[in-house]
PDB file of C-alpha atoms in Angstrom:
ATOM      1  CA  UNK K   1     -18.511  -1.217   8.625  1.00 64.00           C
ATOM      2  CA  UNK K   2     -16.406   1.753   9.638  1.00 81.00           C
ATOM      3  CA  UNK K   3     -13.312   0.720   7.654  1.00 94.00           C
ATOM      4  CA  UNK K   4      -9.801   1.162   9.383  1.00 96.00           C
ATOM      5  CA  UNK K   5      -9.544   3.848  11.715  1.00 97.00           C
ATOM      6  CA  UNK K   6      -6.555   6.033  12.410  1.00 98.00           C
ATOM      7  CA  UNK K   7      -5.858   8.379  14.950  1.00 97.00           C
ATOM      8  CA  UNK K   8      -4.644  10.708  14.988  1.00 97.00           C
ATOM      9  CA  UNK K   9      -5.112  12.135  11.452  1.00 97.00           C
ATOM     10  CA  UNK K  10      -2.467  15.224  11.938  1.00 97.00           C
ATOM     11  CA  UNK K  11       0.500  15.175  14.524  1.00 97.00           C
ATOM     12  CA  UNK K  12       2.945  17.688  15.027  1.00 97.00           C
ATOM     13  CA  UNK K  13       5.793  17.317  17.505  1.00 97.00           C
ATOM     14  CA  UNK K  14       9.333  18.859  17.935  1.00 97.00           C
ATOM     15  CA  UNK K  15      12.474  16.879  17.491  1.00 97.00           C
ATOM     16  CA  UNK K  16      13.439  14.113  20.340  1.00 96.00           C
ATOM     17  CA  UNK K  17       9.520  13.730  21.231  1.00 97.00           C
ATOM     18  CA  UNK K  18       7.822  10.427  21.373  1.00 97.00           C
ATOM     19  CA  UNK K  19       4.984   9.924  18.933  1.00 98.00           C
ATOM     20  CA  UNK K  20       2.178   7.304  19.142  1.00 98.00           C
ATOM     21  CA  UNK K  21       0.160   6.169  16.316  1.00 98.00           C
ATOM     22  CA  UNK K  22      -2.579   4.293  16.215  1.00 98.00           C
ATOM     23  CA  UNK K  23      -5.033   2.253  14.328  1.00 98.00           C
ATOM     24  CA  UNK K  24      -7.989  -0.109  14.397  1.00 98.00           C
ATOM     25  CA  UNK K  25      -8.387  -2.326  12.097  1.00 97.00           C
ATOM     26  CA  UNK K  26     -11.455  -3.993  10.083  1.00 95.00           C
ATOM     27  CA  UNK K  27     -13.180  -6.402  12.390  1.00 94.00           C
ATOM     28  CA  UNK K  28     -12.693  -9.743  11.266  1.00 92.00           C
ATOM     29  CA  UNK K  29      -9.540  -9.040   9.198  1.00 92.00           C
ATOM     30  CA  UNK K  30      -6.233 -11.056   9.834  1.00 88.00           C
ATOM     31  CA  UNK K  31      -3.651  -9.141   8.360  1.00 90.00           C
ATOM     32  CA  UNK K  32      -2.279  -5.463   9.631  1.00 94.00           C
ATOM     33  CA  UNK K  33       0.087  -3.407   7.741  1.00 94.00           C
ATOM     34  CA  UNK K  34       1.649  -0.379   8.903  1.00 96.00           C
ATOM     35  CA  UNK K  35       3.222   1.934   6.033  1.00 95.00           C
ATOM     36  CA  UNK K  36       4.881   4.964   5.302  1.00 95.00           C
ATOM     37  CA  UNK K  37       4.952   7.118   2.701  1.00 94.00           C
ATOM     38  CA  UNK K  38       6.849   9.969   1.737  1.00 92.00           C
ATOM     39  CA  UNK K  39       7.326  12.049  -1.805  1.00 86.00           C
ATOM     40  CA  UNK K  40      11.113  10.681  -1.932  1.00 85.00           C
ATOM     41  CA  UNK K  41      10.474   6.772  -1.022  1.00 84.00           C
ATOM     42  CA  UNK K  42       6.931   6.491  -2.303  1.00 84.00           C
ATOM     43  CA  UNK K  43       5.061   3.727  -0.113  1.00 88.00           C
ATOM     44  CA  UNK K  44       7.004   1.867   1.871  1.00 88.00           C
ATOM     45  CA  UNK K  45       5.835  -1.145   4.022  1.00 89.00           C
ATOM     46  CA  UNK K  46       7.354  -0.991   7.629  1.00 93.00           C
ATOM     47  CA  UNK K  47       5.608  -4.063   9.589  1.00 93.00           C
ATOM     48  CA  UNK K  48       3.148  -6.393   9.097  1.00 91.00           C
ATOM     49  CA  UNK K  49       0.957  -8.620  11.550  1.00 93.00           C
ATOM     50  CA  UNK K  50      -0.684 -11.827  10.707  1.00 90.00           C
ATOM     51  CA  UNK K  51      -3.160 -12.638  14.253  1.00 92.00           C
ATOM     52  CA  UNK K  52      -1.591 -10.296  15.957  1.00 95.00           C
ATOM     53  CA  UNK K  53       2.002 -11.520  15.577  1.00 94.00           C
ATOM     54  CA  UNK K  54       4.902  -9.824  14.002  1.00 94.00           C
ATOM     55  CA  UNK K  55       5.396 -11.384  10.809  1.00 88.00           C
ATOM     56  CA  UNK K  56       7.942  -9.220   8.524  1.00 87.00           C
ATOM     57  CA  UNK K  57       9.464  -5.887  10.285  1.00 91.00           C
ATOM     58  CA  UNK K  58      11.940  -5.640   7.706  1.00 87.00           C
ATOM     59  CA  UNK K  59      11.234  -2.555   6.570  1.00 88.00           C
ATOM     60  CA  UNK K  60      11.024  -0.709   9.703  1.00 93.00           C
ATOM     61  CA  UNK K  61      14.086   1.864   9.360  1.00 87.00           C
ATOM     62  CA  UNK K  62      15.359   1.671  13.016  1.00 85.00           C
ATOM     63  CA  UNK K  63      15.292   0.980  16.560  1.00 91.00           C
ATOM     64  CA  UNK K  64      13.697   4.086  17.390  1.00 95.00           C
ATOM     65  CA  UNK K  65      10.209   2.601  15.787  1.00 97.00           C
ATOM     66  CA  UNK K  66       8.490  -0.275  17.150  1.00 97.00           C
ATOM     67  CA  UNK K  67       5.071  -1.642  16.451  1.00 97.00           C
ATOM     68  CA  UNK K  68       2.271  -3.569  18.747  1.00 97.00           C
ATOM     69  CA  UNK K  69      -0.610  -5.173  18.248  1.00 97.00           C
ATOM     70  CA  UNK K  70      -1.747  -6.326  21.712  1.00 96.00           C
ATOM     71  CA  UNK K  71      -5.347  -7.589  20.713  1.00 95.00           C
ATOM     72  CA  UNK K  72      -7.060  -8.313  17.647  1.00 95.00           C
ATOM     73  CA  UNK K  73      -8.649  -5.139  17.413  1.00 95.00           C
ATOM     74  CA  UNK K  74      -5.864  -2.303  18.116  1.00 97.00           C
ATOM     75  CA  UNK K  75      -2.536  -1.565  17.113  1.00 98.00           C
ATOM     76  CA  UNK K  76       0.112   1.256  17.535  1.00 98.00           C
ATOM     77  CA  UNK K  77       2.927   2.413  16.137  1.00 98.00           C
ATOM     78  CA  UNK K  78       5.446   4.261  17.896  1.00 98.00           C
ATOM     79  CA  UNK K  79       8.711   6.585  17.156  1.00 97.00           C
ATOM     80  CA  UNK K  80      11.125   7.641  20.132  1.00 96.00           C
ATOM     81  CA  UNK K  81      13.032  10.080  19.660  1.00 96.00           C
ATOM     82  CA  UNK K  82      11.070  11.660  16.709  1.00 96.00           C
ATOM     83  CA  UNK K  83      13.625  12.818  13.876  1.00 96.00           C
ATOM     84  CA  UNK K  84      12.582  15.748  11.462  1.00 96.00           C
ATOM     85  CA  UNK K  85      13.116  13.116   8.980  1.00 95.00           C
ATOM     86  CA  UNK K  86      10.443  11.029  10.298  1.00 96.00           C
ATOM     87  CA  UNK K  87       7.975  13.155   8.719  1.00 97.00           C
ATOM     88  CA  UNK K  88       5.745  11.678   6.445  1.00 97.00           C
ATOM     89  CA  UNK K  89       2.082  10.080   6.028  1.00 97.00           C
ATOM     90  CA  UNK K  90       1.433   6.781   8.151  1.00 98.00           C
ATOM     91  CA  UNK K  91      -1.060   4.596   6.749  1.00 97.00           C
ATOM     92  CA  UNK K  92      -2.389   1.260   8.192  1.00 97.00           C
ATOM     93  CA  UNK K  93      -4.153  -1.093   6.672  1.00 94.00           C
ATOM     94  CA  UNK K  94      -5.854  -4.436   7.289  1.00 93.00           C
ATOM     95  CA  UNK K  95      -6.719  -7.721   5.115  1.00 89.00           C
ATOM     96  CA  UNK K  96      -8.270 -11.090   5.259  1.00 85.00           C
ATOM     97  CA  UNK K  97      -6.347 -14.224   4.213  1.00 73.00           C
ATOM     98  CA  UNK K  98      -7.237 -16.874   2.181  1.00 59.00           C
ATOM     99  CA  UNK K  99      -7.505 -20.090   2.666  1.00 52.00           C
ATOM    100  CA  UNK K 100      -3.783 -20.695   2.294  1.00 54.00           C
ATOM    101  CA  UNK K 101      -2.844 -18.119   4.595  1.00 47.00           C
ATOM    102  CA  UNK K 102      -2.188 -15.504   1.747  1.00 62.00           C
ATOM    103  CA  UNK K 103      -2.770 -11.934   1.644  1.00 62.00           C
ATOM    104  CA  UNK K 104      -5.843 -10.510   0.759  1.00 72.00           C
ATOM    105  CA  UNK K 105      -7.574  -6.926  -0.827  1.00 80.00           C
ATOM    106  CA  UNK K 106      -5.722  -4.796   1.499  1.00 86.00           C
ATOM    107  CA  UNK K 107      -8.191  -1.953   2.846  1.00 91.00           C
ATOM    108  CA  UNK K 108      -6.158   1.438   4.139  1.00 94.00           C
ATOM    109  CA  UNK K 109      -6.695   3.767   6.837  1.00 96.00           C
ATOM    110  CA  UNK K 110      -7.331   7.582   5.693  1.00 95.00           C
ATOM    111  CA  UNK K 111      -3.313   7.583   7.333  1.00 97.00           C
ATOM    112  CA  UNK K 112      -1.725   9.868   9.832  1.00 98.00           C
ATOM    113  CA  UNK K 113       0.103  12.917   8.763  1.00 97.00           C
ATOM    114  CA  UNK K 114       3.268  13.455  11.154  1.00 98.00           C
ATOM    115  CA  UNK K 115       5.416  16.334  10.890  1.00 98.00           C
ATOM    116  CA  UNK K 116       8.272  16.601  13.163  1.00 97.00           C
ATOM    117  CA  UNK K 117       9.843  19.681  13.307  1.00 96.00           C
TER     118      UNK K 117
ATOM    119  CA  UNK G   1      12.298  -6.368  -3.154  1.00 76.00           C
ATOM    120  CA  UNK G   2       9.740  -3.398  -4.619  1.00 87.00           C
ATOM    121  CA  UNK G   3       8.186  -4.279  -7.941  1.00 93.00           C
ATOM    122  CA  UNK G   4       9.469  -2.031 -10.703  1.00 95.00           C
ATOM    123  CA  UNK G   5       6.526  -0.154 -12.300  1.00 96.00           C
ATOM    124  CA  UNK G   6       6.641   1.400 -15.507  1.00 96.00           C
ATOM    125  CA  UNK G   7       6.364   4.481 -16.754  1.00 97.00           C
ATOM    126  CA  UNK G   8       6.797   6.750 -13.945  1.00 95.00           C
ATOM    127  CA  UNK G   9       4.390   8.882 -14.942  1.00 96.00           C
ATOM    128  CA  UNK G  10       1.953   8.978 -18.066  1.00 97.00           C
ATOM    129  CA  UNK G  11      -0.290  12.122 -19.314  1.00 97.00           C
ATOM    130  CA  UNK G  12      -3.385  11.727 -21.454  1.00 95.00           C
ATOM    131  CA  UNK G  13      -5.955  13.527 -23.221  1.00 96.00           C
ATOM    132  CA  UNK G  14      -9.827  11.915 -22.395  1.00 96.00           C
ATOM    133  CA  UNK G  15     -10.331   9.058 -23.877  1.00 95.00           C
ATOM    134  CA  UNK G  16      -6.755   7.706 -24.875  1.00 96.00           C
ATOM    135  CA  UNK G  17      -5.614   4.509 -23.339  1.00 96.00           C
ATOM    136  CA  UNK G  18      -2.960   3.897 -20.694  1.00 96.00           C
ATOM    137  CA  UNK G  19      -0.626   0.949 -19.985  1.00 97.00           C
ATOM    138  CA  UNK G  20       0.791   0.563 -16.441  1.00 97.00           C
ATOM    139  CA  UNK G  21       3.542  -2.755 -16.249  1.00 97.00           C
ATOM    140  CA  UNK G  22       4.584  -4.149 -12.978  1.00 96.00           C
ATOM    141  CA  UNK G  23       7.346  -6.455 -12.497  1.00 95.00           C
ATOM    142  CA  UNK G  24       9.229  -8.467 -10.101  1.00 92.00           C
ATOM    143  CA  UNK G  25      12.097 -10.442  -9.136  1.00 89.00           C
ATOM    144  CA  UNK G  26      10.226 -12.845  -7.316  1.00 85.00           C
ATOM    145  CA  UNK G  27       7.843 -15.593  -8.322  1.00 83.00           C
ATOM    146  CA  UNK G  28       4.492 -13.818  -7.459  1.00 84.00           C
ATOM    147  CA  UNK G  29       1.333 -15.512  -6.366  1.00 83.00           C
ATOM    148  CA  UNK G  30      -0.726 -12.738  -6.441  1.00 86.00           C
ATOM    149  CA  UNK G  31      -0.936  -8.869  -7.886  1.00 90.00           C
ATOM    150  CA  UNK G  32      -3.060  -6.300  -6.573  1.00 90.00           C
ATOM    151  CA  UNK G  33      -3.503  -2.960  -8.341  1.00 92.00           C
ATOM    152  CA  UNK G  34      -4.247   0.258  -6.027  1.00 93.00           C
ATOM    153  CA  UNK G  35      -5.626   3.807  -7.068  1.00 94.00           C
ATOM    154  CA  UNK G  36      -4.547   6.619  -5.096  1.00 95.00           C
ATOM    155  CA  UNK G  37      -5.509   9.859  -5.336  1.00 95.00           C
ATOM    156  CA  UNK G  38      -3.602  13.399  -3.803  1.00 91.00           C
ATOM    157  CA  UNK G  39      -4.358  13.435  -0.523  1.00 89.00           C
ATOM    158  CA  UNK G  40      -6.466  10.323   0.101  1.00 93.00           C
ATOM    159  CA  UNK G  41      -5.306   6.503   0.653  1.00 93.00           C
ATOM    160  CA  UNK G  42      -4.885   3.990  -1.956  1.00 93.00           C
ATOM    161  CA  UNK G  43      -7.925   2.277  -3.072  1.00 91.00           C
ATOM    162  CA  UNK G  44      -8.287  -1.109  -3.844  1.00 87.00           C
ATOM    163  CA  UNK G  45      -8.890  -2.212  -7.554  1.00 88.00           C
ATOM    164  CA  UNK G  46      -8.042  -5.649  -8.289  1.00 85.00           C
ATOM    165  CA  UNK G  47      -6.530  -8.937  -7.651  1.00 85.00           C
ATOM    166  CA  UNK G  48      -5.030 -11.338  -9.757  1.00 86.00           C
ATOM    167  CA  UNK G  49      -4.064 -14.798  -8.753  1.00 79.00           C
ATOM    168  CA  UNK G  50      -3.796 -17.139 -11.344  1.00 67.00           C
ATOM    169  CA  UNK G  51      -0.928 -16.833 -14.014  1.00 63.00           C
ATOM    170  CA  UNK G  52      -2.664 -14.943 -17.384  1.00 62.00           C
ATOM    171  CA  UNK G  53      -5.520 -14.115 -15.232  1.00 65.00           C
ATOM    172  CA  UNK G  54      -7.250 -10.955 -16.610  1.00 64.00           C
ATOM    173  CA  UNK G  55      -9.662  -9.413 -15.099  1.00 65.00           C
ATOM    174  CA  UNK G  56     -11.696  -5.834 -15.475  1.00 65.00           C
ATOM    175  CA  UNK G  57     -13.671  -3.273 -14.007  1.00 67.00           C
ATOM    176  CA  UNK G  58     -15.259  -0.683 -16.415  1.00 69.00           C
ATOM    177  CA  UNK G  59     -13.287   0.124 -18.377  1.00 84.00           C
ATOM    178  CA  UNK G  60      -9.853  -0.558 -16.201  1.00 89.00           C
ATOM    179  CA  UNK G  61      -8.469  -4.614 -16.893  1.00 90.00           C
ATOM    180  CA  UNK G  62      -5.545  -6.144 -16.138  1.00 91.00           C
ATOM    181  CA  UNK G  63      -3.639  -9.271 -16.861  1.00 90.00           C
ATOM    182  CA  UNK G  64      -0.678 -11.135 -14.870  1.00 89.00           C
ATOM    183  CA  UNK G  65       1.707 -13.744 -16.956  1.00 88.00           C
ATOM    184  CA  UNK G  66       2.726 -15.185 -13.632  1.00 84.00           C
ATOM    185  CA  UNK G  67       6.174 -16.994 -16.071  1.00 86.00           C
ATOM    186  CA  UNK G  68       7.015 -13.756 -16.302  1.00 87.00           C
ATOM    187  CA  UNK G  69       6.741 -12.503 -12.822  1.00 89.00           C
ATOM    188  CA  UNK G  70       4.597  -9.146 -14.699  1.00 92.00           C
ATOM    189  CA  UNK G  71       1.534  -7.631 -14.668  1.00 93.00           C
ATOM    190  CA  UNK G  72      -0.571  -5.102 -16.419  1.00 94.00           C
ATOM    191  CA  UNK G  73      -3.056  -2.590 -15.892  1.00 95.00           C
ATOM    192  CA  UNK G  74      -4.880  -1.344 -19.014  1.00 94.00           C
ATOM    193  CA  UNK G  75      -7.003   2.249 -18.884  1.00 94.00           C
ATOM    194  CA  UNK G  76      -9.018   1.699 -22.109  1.00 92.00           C
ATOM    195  CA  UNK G  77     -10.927   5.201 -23.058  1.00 93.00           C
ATOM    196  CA  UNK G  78      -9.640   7.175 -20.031  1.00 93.00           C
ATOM    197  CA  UNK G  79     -11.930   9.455 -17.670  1.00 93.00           C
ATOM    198  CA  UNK G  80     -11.202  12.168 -16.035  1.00 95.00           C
ATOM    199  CA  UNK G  81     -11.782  10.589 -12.594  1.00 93.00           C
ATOM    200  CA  UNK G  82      -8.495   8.131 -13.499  1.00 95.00           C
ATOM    201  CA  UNK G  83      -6.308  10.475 -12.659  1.00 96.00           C
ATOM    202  CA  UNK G  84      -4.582   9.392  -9.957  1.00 96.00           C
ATOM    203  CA  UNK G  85      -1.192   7.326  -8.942  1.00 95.00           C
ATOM    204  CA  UNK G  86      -1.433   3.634  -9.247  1.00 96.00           C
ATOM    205  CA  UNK G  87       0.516   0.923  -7.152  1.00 94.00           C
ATOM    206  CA  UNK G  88       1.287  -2.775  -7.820  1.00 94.00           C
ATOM    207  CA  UNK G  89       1.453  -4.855  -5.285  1.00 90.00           C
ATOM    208  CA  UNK G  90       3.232  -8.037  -5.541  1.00 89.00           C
ATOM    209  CA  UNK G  91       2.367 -11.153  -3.400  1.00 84.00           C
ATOM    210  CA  UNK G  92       5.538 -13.462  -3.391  1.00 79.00           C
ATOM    211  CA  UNK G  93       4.949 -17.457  -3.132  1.00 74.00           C
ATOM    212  CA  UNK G  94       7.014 -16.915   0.181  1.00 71.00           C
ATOM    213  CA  UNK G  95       3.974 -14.597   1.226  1.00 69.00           C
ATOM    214  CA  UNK G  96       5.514 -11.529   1.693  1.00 74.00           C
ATOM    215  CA  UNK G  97       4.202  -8.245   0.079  1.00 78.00           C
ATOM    216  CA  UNK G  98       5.958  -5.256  -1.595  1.00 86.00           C
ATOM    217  CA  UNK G  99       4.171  -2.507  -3.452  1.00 89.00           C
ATOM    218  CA  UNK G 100       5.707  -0.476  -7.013  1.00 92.00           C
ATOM    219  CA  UNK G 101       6.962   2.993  -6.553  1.00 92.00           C
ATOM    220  CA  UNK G 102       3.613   3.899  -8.057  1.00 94.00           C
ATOM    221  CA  UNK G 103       2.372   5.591 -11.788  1.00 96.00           C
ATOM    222  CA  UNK G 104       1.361   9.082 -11.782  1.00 95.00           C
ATOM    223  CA  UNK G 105      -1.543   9.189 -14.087  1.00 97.00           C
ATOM    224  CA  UNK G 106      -2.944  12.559 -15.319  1.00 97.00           C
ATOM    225  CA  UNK G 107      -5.894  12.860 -17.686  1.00 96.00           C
ATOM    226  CA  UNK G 108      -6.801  15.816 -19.427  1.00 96.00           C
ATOM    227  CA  UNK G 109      -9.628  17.491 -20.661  1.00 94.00           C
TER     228      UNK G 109
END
């Protein structure tokens, strides 16, 4: 099994630029998470997916991020306009449920470092 | 909410023991420990489901009093490889997940 893959692993962009993320999840897996983390807010959870549908984007800081998960098997994250402040590491990760629909082991991504300058 | 871990961060000599306490404001059904290390993504460790639950790995155990919406992680005889920052992760009965601002762990020769 690959694990989760990210791409890409290093981004740079200039201020006001759109940025795509994306990841792939482990095949078989339920659950999505994408999360950010930063040396000031540690790791913070932005959106997670549960089949491919939305489930808790409560944490995603504002309109200028959305998140998609079209298929099982693919999902992006995206910022427009990018904001210097943006600038952190973007992990994703993916789980299994149990039985009763809760979360499971939660395997990460090796994440996405964006800088926006 | 984020679970509050506790301490923030914790140095040790080889082979002294560490405890890392998680807590939350919400009636958990599950805690999952993580182990991240500088530059690299959190790695699972364990789960813990049931109220007073403990379970171990090595020489790394951990225990949840689910009455008292806590966990712990113990680090009995610490390594040099358990350096690292370690996260809670707290499953709420509603389903939701938050993770702990994390525990910087450094072990020293």
């Amino acid at each position: 099994d690959a694990g989760v893959i990210q791409s890409p692993r290093h981004e740079v962009t200039e201020m006001g630029q759109e940025v795509t993320l994306r990841c792939k999840p482990i095949s078989g897996h339920d659950y999505l998470f994408w999360y950010r983390q930063t040396m000031m807010r540690g790791l913070e959870l932005l959106i997670y997916f549960n089949n491919n549908v939305p489930i808790d984007d409560s944490g995603m800081p504002e309109d200028r991020f959305s998140a998609k998960m079209p298929n099982a098997s693919f999902s992006n994250l995206k910022i427009q306009p990018s904001e210097p402040r943006d600038s952190a590491v973007y992990f994703c990760a993916s789980s299994t449920q149990w039985g009763d629909s809760r979360i499971n082991t939660q395997y990460f991504g090796p994440g996405t470092r964006l800088t926006v300058l | 909410q984020q679970p509050v871990q506790s301490p923030q961060a914790v140095i040790l000599r080889e082979g002294e023991d560490a405890v890392i306490n998680c807590s939350s404001s919400k009636a958990l059904y599950s805690v999952h420990w993580y182990r991240q290390k500088h530059g690299e993504a959190p790695v699972f460790l364990m789960i813990l489901l049931k109220g007073g639950e403990q379970k171990g790995h090595e020489k790394i155990s951990a225990s949840f009093n689910e009455k008292k919406q806590q966990s712990s992680l113990y680090l009995t005889a610490s390594q040099l490889s358990y350096s690292g920052t370690y996260f809670c992760g707290t499953v709420s009965r509603l389903g939701d997940m938050r993770f702990g601002a994390g525990t910087r762990l450094t072990v020293k020769p």
